[in-house]
Amino acid sequence: ATFPYATPYDWMQVSFSATVAGNLTMLGSAANMIVAFQAAKVGDRTFTSERHAPFGIPSTLLSLYIGTFLLATIHFSPECSEKLGDCDDA
C-alpha cells in the first residue's frame, strides 16, 4: 500500500515512532530477543518480558515524547512535497 499524500515529515515521524516503539516490549525488538536468547544459553533465564517492562515502557514513552518534540521543533525534512504538489517551482 502506498500513501501518496504523506509529506517527508510524516514519513520521518512514522519511521522514528516505529524504531523507538520496538523497545516497548521484549518481543518488539530483534536485539532484545537476541540478548534474551544469549542469556538463556548461558543459564540466565531472568531476562523476561516481565523484567523488561519496567524499563521498556517508561523509556519508550519518554523517547517518543522527546523525539516527537524535537521532530516538531527542528525540521529535519523538506517543508514541501513534490508528490503533494506544494513545492514552488522556482
CSV table of N, CA, C and O in Angstrom, one decimal:
chain,number,residue,atom,x,y,z
A,1,ALA,N,0.8,-1.2,0.0
A,1,ALA,CA,0.0,0.0,0.0
A,1,ALA,C,0.9,1.2,0.0
A,1,ALA,O,1.9,1.3,0.6
A,2,THR,N,0.5,2.2,-0.7
A,2,THR,CA,1.2,3.5,-0.8
A,2,THR,C,0.3,4.6,-0.2
A,2,THR,O,-0.9,4.5,-0.2
A,3,PHE,N,1.0,5.6,0.3
A,3,PHE,CA,0.3,6.8,0.9
A,3,PHE,C,0.8,8.0,0.1
A,3,PHE,O,1.8,8.6,0.6
A,4,PRO,N,0.2,8.3,-1.0
A,4,PRO,CA,0.7,9.4,-1.8
A,4,PRO,C,0.6,10.8,-1.2
A,4,PRO,O,1.3,11.7,-1.7
A,5,TYR,N,-0.2,11.0,-0.2
A,5,TYR,CA,-0.4,12.3,0.4
A,5,TYR,C,0.4,12.5,1.7
A,5,TYR,O,0.2,13.5,2.4
A,6,ALA,N,1.4,11.7,1.9
A,6,ALA,CA,2.3,11.9,3.1
A,6,ALA,C,3.4,12.8,2.7
A,6,ALA,O,4.0,12.7,1.7
A,7,THR,N,3.7,13.7,3.6
A,7,THR,CA,4.9,14.6,3.4
A,7,THR,C,6.1,13.9,3.9
A,7,THR,O,6.1,12.9,4.7
A,8,PRO,N,7.3,14.4,3.6
A,8,PRO,CA,8.5,13.9,4.1
A,8,PRO,C,8.6,13.9,5.6
A,8,PRO,O,9.1,12.9,6.2
A,9,TYR,N,8.0,14.9,6.2
A,9,TYR,CA,7.9,15.0,7.7
A,9,TYR,C,7.1,13.8,8.2
A,9,TYR,O,7.5,13.2,9.2
A,10,ASP,N,6.0,13.5,7.6
A,10,ASP,CA,5.1,12.4,8.0
A,10,ASP,C,5.9,11.1,8.0
A,10,ASP,O,5.8,10.3,9.0
A,11,TRP,N,6.7,10.9,7.0
A,11,TRP,CA,7.5,9.6,6.9
A,11,TRP,C,8.5,9.6,8.0
A,11,TRP,O,8.8,8.5,8.5
A,12,MET,N,9.1,10.7,8.3
A,12,MET,CA,10.2,10.7,9.3
A,12,MET,C,9.5,10.4,10.7
A,12,MET,O,10.1,9.7,11.5
A,13,GLN,N,8.3,10.9,10.9
A,13,GLN,CA,7.6,10.7,12.2
A,13,GLN,C,7.2,9.2,12.3
A,13,GLN,O,7.4,8.6,13.4
A,14,VAL,N,6.7,8.6,11.2
A,14,VAL,CA,6.4,7.2,11.2
A,14,VAL,C,7.6,6.3,11.5
A,14,VAL,O,7.6,5.4,12.3
A,15,SER,N,8.7,6.6,10.8
A,15,SER,CA,9.9,5.9,10.9
A,15,SER,C,10.5,6.0,12.3
A,15,SER,O,10.9,5.0,12.9
A,16,PHE,N,10.5,7.2,12.9
A,16,PHE,CA,11.0,7.3,14.2
A,16,PHE,C,10.2,6.6,15.2
A,16,PHE,O,10.7,5.8,16.1
A,17,SER,N,8.9,6.7,15.1
A,17,SER,CA,8.0,6.0,16.1
A,17,SER,C,8.1,4.5,16.0
A,17,SER,O,8.1,3.8,17.0
A,18,ALA,N,8.2,4.0,14.8
A,18,ALA,CA,8.3,2.5,14.7
A,18,ALA,C,9.6,2.0,15.2
A,18,ALA,O,9.7,1.0,15.9
A,19,THR,N,10.7,2.8,15.0
A,19,THR,CA,12.0,2.4,15.6
A,19,THR,C,12.0,2.4,17.1
A,19,THR,O,12.5,1.5,17.7
A,20,VAL,N,11.5,3.5,17.7
A,20,VAL,CA,11.6,3.6,19.1
A,20,VAL,C,10.6,2.6,19.8
A,20,VAL,O,10.8,2.0,20.8
A,21,ALA,N,9.4,2.5,19.2
A,21,ALA,CA,8.4,1.6,19.8
A,21,ALA,C,8.8,0.1,19.8
A,21,ALA,O,8.2,-0.6,20.6
A,22,GLY,N,9.8,-0.2,19.0
A,22,GLY,CA,10.2,-1.6,19.1
A,22,GLY,C,10.8,-2.0,20.4
A,22,GLY,O,10.9,-3.2,20.8
A,23,ASN,N,11.2,-1.0,21.2
A,23,ASN,CA,11.8,-1.3,22.5
A,23,ASN,C,10.7,-1.3,23.6
A,23,ASN,O,11.1,-1.5,24.8
A,24,LEU,N,9.5,-1.1,23.3
A,24,LEU,CA,8.4,-1.1,24.3
A,24,LEU,C,8.3,-2.5,25.0
A,24,LEU,O,8.3,-2.5,26.2
A,25,THR,N,8.4,-3.5,24.2
A,25,THR,CA,8.3,-4.9,24.8
A,25,THR,C,9.5,-5.7,24.4
A,25,THR,O,10.2,-5.3,23.4
A,26,MET,N,9.8,-6.7,25.0
A,26,MET,CA,11.0,-7.5,24.6
A,26,MET,C,10.8,-8.2,23.3
A,26,MET,O,11.7,-8.3,22.5
A,27,LEU,N,9.6,-8.5,22.9
A,27,LEU,CA,9.3,-9.1,21.6
A,27,LEU,C,9.3,-8.1,20.5
A,27,LEU,O,9.4,-8.5,19.3
A,28,GLY,N,9.3,-6.8,20.8
A,28,GLY,CA,9.2,-5.8,19.7
A,28,GLY,C,10.5,-5.5,19.0
A,28,GLY,O,10.6,-4.9,18.0
A,29,SER,N,11.6,-6.0,19.6
A,29,SER,CA,12.9,-5.7,19.0
A,29,SER,C,13.7,-6.9,18.9
A,29,SER,O,13.8,-7.7,19.8
A,30,ALA,N,14.3,-7.1,17.7
A,30,ALA,CA,15.2,-8.3,17.5
A,30,ALA,C,16.4,-8.3,18.4
A,30,ALA,O,16.8,-9.3,18.9
A,31,ALA,N,16.9,-7.1,18.7
A,31,ALA,CA,18.1,-7.0,19.6
A,31,ALA,C,17.7,-7.5,21.0
A,31,ALA,O,18.5,-8.2,21.7
A,32,ASN,N,16.5,-7.2,21.5
A,32,ASN,CA,16.1,-7.7,22.8
A,32,ASN,C,16.0,-9.2,22.8
A,32,ASN,O,16.4,-9.8,23.8
A,33,MET,N,15.5,-9.8,21.8
A,33,MET,CA,15.3,-11.2,21.7
A,33,MET,C,16.7,-11.9,21.6
A,33,MET,O,16.9,-12.9,22.2
A,34,ILE,N,17.6,-11.3,20.9
A,34,ILE,CA,19.0,-11.9,20.8
A,34,ILE,C,19.6,-11.9,22.2
A,34,ILE,O,20.2,-12.9,22.6
A,35,VAL,N,19.5,-10.8,22.9
A,35,VAL,CA,20.1,-10.8,24.3
A,35,VAL,C,19.4,-11.8,25.2
A,35,VAL,O,20.1,-12.5,25.9
A,36,ALA,N,18.1,-11.9,25.1
A,36,ALA,CA,17.4,-12.9,25.9
A,36,ALA,C,17.8,-14.3,25.6
A,36,ALA,O,18.0,-15.1,26.5
A,37,PHE,N,17.9,-14.6,24.3
A,37,PHE,CA,18.3,-16.0,23.9
A,37,PHE,C,19.8,-16.3,24.3
A,37,PHE,O,20.1,-17.4,24.8
A,38,GLN,N,20.7,-15.3,24.2
A,38,GLN,CA,22.1,-15.5,24.6
A,38,GLN,C,22.2,-15.7,26.1
A,38,GLN,O,23.0,-16.5,26.6
A,39,ALA,N,21.4,-14.9,26.8
A,39,ALA,CA,21.4,-15.0,28.3
A,39,ALA,C,20.9,-16.4,28.7
A,39,ALA,O,21.4,-17.1,29.6
A,40,ALA,N,19.8,-16.9,28.0
A,40,ALA,CA,19.3,-18.2,28.3
A,40,ALA,C,20.3,-19.3,28.0
A,40,ALA,O,20.4,-20.3,28.7
A,41,LYS,N,21.1,-19.1,26.9
A,41,LYS,CA,22.1,-20.1,26.6
A,41,LYS,C,23.2,-20.3,27.7
A,41,LYS,O,23.6,-21.4,27.9
A,42,VAL,N,23.5,-19.3,28.4
A,42,VAL,CA,24.4,-19.4,29.5
A,42,VAL,C,23.8,-19.7,30.8
A,42,VAL,O,24.4,-19.6,31.9
A,43,GLY,N,22.5,-19.9,30.8
A,43,GLY,CA,21.8,-20.3,32.0
A,43,GLY,C,21.1,-19.2,32.8
A,43,GLY,O,20.5,-19.5,33.8
A,44,ASP,N,21.1,-18.0,32.3
A,44,ASP,CA,20.4,-16.9,32.9
A,44,ASP,C,19.1,-16.7,32.3
A,44,ASP,O,18.9,-16.2,31.2
A,45,ARG,N,18.0,-17.2,33.0
A,45,ARG,CA,16.7,-17.1,32.4
A,45,ARG,C,15.9,-16.0,33.1
A,45,ARG,O,14.7,-16.0,33.2
A,46,THR,N,16.6,-15.0,33.7
A,46,THR,CA,15.9,-13.9,34.4
A,46,THR,C,15.5,-12.8,33.5
A,46,THR,O,14.8,-11.9,33.9
A,47,PHE,N,16.0,-12.8,32.3
A,47,PHE,CA,15.7,-11.7,31.3
A,47,PHE,C,14.4,-12.1,30.6
A,47,PHE,O,14.3,-12.7,29.6
A,48,THR,N,13.3,-11.6,31.2
A,48,THR,CA,11.9,-12.0,30.8
A,48,THR,C,11.2,-10.7,30.4
A,48,THR,O,11.6,-9.6,30.7
A,49,SER,N,10.0,-10.9,29.8
A,49,SER,CA,9.2,-9.7,29.4
A,49,SER,C,8.7,-9.0,30.7
A,49,SER,O,8.7,-7.7,30.6
A,50,GLU,N,8.5,-9.7,31.7
A,50,GLU,CA,8.0,-9.0,33.0
A,50,GLU,C,9.2,-8.2,33.6
A,50,GLU,O,8.9,-7.1,34.1
A,51,ARG,N,10.4,-8.6,33.4
A,51,ARG,CA,11.5,-7.8,33.9
A,51,ARG,C,11.9,-6.7,33.0
A,51,ARG,O,12.5,-5.7,33.4
A,52,HIS,N,11.6,-6.9,31.7
A,52,HIS,CA,11.9,-5.8,30.7
A,52,HIS,C,10.9,-4.7,30.8
A,52,HIS,O,11.3,-3.5,30.6
A,53,ALA,N,9.7,-5.0,31.1
A,53,ALA,CA,8.6,-4.0,31.0
A,53,ALA,C,8.9,-2.7,31.9
A,53,ALA,O,8.6,-1.6,31.5
A,54,PRO,N,9.3,-2.9,33.2
A,54,PRO,CA,9.6,-1.7,34.0
A,54,PRO,C,10.6,-0.7,33.4
A,54,PRO,O,10.6,0.5,33.7
A,55,PHE,N,11.5,-1.2,32.6
A,55,PHE,CA,12.4,-0.3,31.9
A,55,PHE,C,11.9,0.0,30.5
A,55,PHE,O,12.0,1.2,30.1
A,56,GLY,N,11.4,-0.9,29.7
A,56,GLY,CA,11.0,-0.7,28.4
A,56,GLY,C,9.8,0.3,28.2
A,56,GLY,O,9.9,1.1,27.3
A,57,ILE,N,8.8,0.2,29.0
A,57,ILE,CA,7.6,1.1,28.9
A,57,ILE,C,8.0,2.5,29.2
A,57,ILE,O,7.8,3.4,28.3
A,58,PRO,N,8.6,2.9,30.3
A,58,PRO,CA,8.9,4.3,30.6
A,58,PRO,C,9.9,4.8,29.6
A,58,PRO,O,9.8,6.0,29.2
A,59,SER,N,10.9,4.1,29.3
A,59,SER,CA,12.0,4.6,28.4
A,59,SER,C,11.4,4.8,27.0
A,59,SER,O,11.8,5.8,26.3
A,60,THR,N,10.5,4.0,26.5
A,60,THR,CA,9.9,4.1,25.2
A,60,THR,C,9.0,5.4,25.2
A,60,THR,O,9.1,6.2,24.3
A,61,LEU,N,8.2,5.5,26.2
A,61,LEU,CA,7.3,6.7,26.3
A,61,LEU,C,8.1,8.0,26.4
A,61,LEU,O,7.8,9.0,25.7
A,62,LEU,N,9.2,8.0,27.2
A,62,LEU,CA,10.0,9.2,27.3
A,62,LEU,C,10.7,9.5,25.9
A,62,LEU,O,10.7,10.6,25.5
A,63,SER,N,11.2,8.5,25.3
A,63,SER,CA,11.9,8.7,24.0
A,63,SER,C,10.9,9.2,22.9
A,63,SER,O,11.2,10.1,22.1
A,64,LEU,N,9.7,8.6,22.9
A,64,LEU,CA,8.7,9.1,21.9
A,64,LEU,C,8.3,10.5,22.2
A,64,LEU,O,8.2,11.3,21.3
A,65,TYR,N,8.1,10.9,23.5
A,65,TYR,CA,7.8,12.3,23.8
A,65,TYR,C,8.9,13.2,23.4
A,65,TYR,O,8.6,14.2,22.7
A,66,ILE,N,10.1,13.0,23.8
A,66,ILE,CA,11.2,13.9,23.4
A,66,ILE,C,11.5,13.9,21.9
A,66,ILE,O,11.7,15.0,21.3
A,67,GLY,N,11.4,12.7,21.3
A,67,GLY,CA,11.7,12.7,19.8
A,67,GLY,C,10.6,13.4,19.0
A,67,GLY,O,10.9,14.1,18.1
A,68,THR,N,9.3,13.3,19.5
A,68,THR,CA,8.2,14.0,18.8
A,68,THR,C,8.4,15.5,18.9
A,68,THR,O,8.2,16.2,18.0
A,69,PHE,N,8.8,15.9,20.1
A,69,PHE,CA,9.0,17.3,20.4
A,69,PHE,C,10.1,17.8,19.5
A,69,PHE,O,10.0,18.9,18.8
A,70,LEU,N,11.2,17.1,19.4
A,70,LEU,CA,12.4,17.5,18.5
A,70,LEU,C,12.0,17.5,17.1
A,70,LEU,O,12.3,18.4,16.3
A,71,LEU,N,11.2,16.5,16.6
A,71,LEU,CA,10.8,16.5,15.2
A,71,LEU,C,9.9,17.6,14.9
A,71,LEU,O,9.9,18.1,13.8
A,72,ALA,N,9.1,18.0,15.9
A,72,ALA,CA,8.1,19.1,15.6
A,72,ALA,C,8.8,20.5,15.6
A,72,ALA,O,8.3,21.4,15.0
A,73,THR,N,9.9,20.6,16.4
A,73,THR,CA,10.5,21.9,16.5
A,73,THR,C,11.7,22.1,15.6
A,73,THR,O,12.0,23.2,15.1
A,74,ILE,N,12.4,21.1,15.3
A,74,ILE,CA,13.6,21.1,14.4
A,74,ILE,C,13.2,20.4,13.2
A,74,ILE,O,13.0,19.2,13.2
A,75,HIS,N,13.1,21.0,12.1
A,75,HIS,CA,12.7,20.4,10.8
A,75,HIS,C,13.9,19.7,10.1
A,75,HIS,O,14.8,20.4,9.6
A,76,PHE,N,13.9,18.4,10.2
A,76,PHE,CA,14.9,17.6,9.6
A,76,PHE,C,14.6,17.2,8.1
A,76,PHE,O,15.4,16.7,7.4
A,77,SER,N,13.4,17.5,7.7
A,77,SER,CA,13.0,17.1,6.4
A,77,SER,C,12.5,18.4,5.6
A,77,SER,O,12.2,19.4,6.2
A,78,PRO,N,12.4,18.3,4.3
A,78,PRO,CA,11.9,19.4,3.5
A,78,PRO,C,10.5,19.9,3.9
A,78,PRO,O,9.7,19.1,4.4
A,79,GLU,N,10.3,21.1,3.7
A,79,GLU,CA,9.0,21.7,4.0
A,79,GLU,C,7.9,21.4,3.0
A,79,GLU,O,6.7,21.5,3.3
A,80,CYS,N,8.3,20.9,1.8
A,80,CYS,CA,7.3,20.7,0.8
A,80,CYS,C,7.4,19.2,0.3
A,80,CYS,O,8.4,18.5,0.6
A,81,SER,N,6.4,18.8,-0.4
A,81,SER,CA,6.4,17.5,-1.0
A,81,SER,C,6.0,17.6,-2.5
A,81,SER,O,5.0,18.2,-2.8
A,82,GLU,N,6.9,17.2,-3.4
A,82,GLU,CA,6.6,17.2,-4.8
A,82,GLU,C,5.3,16.4,-5.1
A,82,GLU,O,4.6,16.7,-6.0
A,83,LYS,N,5.2,15.3,-4.4
A,83,LYS,CA,4.0,14.4,-4.6
A,83,LYS,C,2.7,15.1,-4.3
A,83,LYS,O,1.7,14.9,-5.0
A,84,LEU,N,2.8,15.9,-3.3
A,84,LEU,CA,1.6,16.7,-2.9
A,84,LEU,C,1.4,17.9,-3.8
A,84,LEU,O,0.3,18.6,-3.8
A,85,GLY,N,2.4,18.3,-4.5
A,85,GLY,CA,2.4,19.5,-5.4
A,85,GLY,C,2.4,20.8,-4.6
A,85,GLY,O,1.9,21.8,-5.1
A,86,ASP,N,3.0,20.8,-3.5
A,86,ASP,CA,3.1,22.1,-2.7
A,86,ASP,C,4.4,22.7,-2.7
A,86,ASP,O,4.7,23.6,-1.9
A,87,CYS,N,5.3,22.3,-3.6
A,87,CYS,CA,6.6,22.9,-3.8
A,87,CYS,C,6.5,24.0,-4.8
A,87,CYS,O,5.9,23.8,-5.8
A,88,ASP,N,7.1,25.1,-4.5
A,88,ASP,CA,7.1,26.2,-5.5
A,88,ASP,C,8.1,25.9,-6.6
A,88,ASP,O,9.2,25.4,-6.4
A,89,ASP,N,7.7,26.1,-7.8
A,89,ASP,CA,8.5,25.8,-9.0
A,89,ASP,C,9.4,27.1,-9.2
A,89,ASP,O,8.9,28.0,-9.9
A,90,ALA,N,10.6,27.1,-8.7
A,90,ALA,CA,11.4,28.3,-8.8
A,90,ALA,C,12.4,28.1,-9.9
A,90,ALA,O,12.8,27.1,-10.3
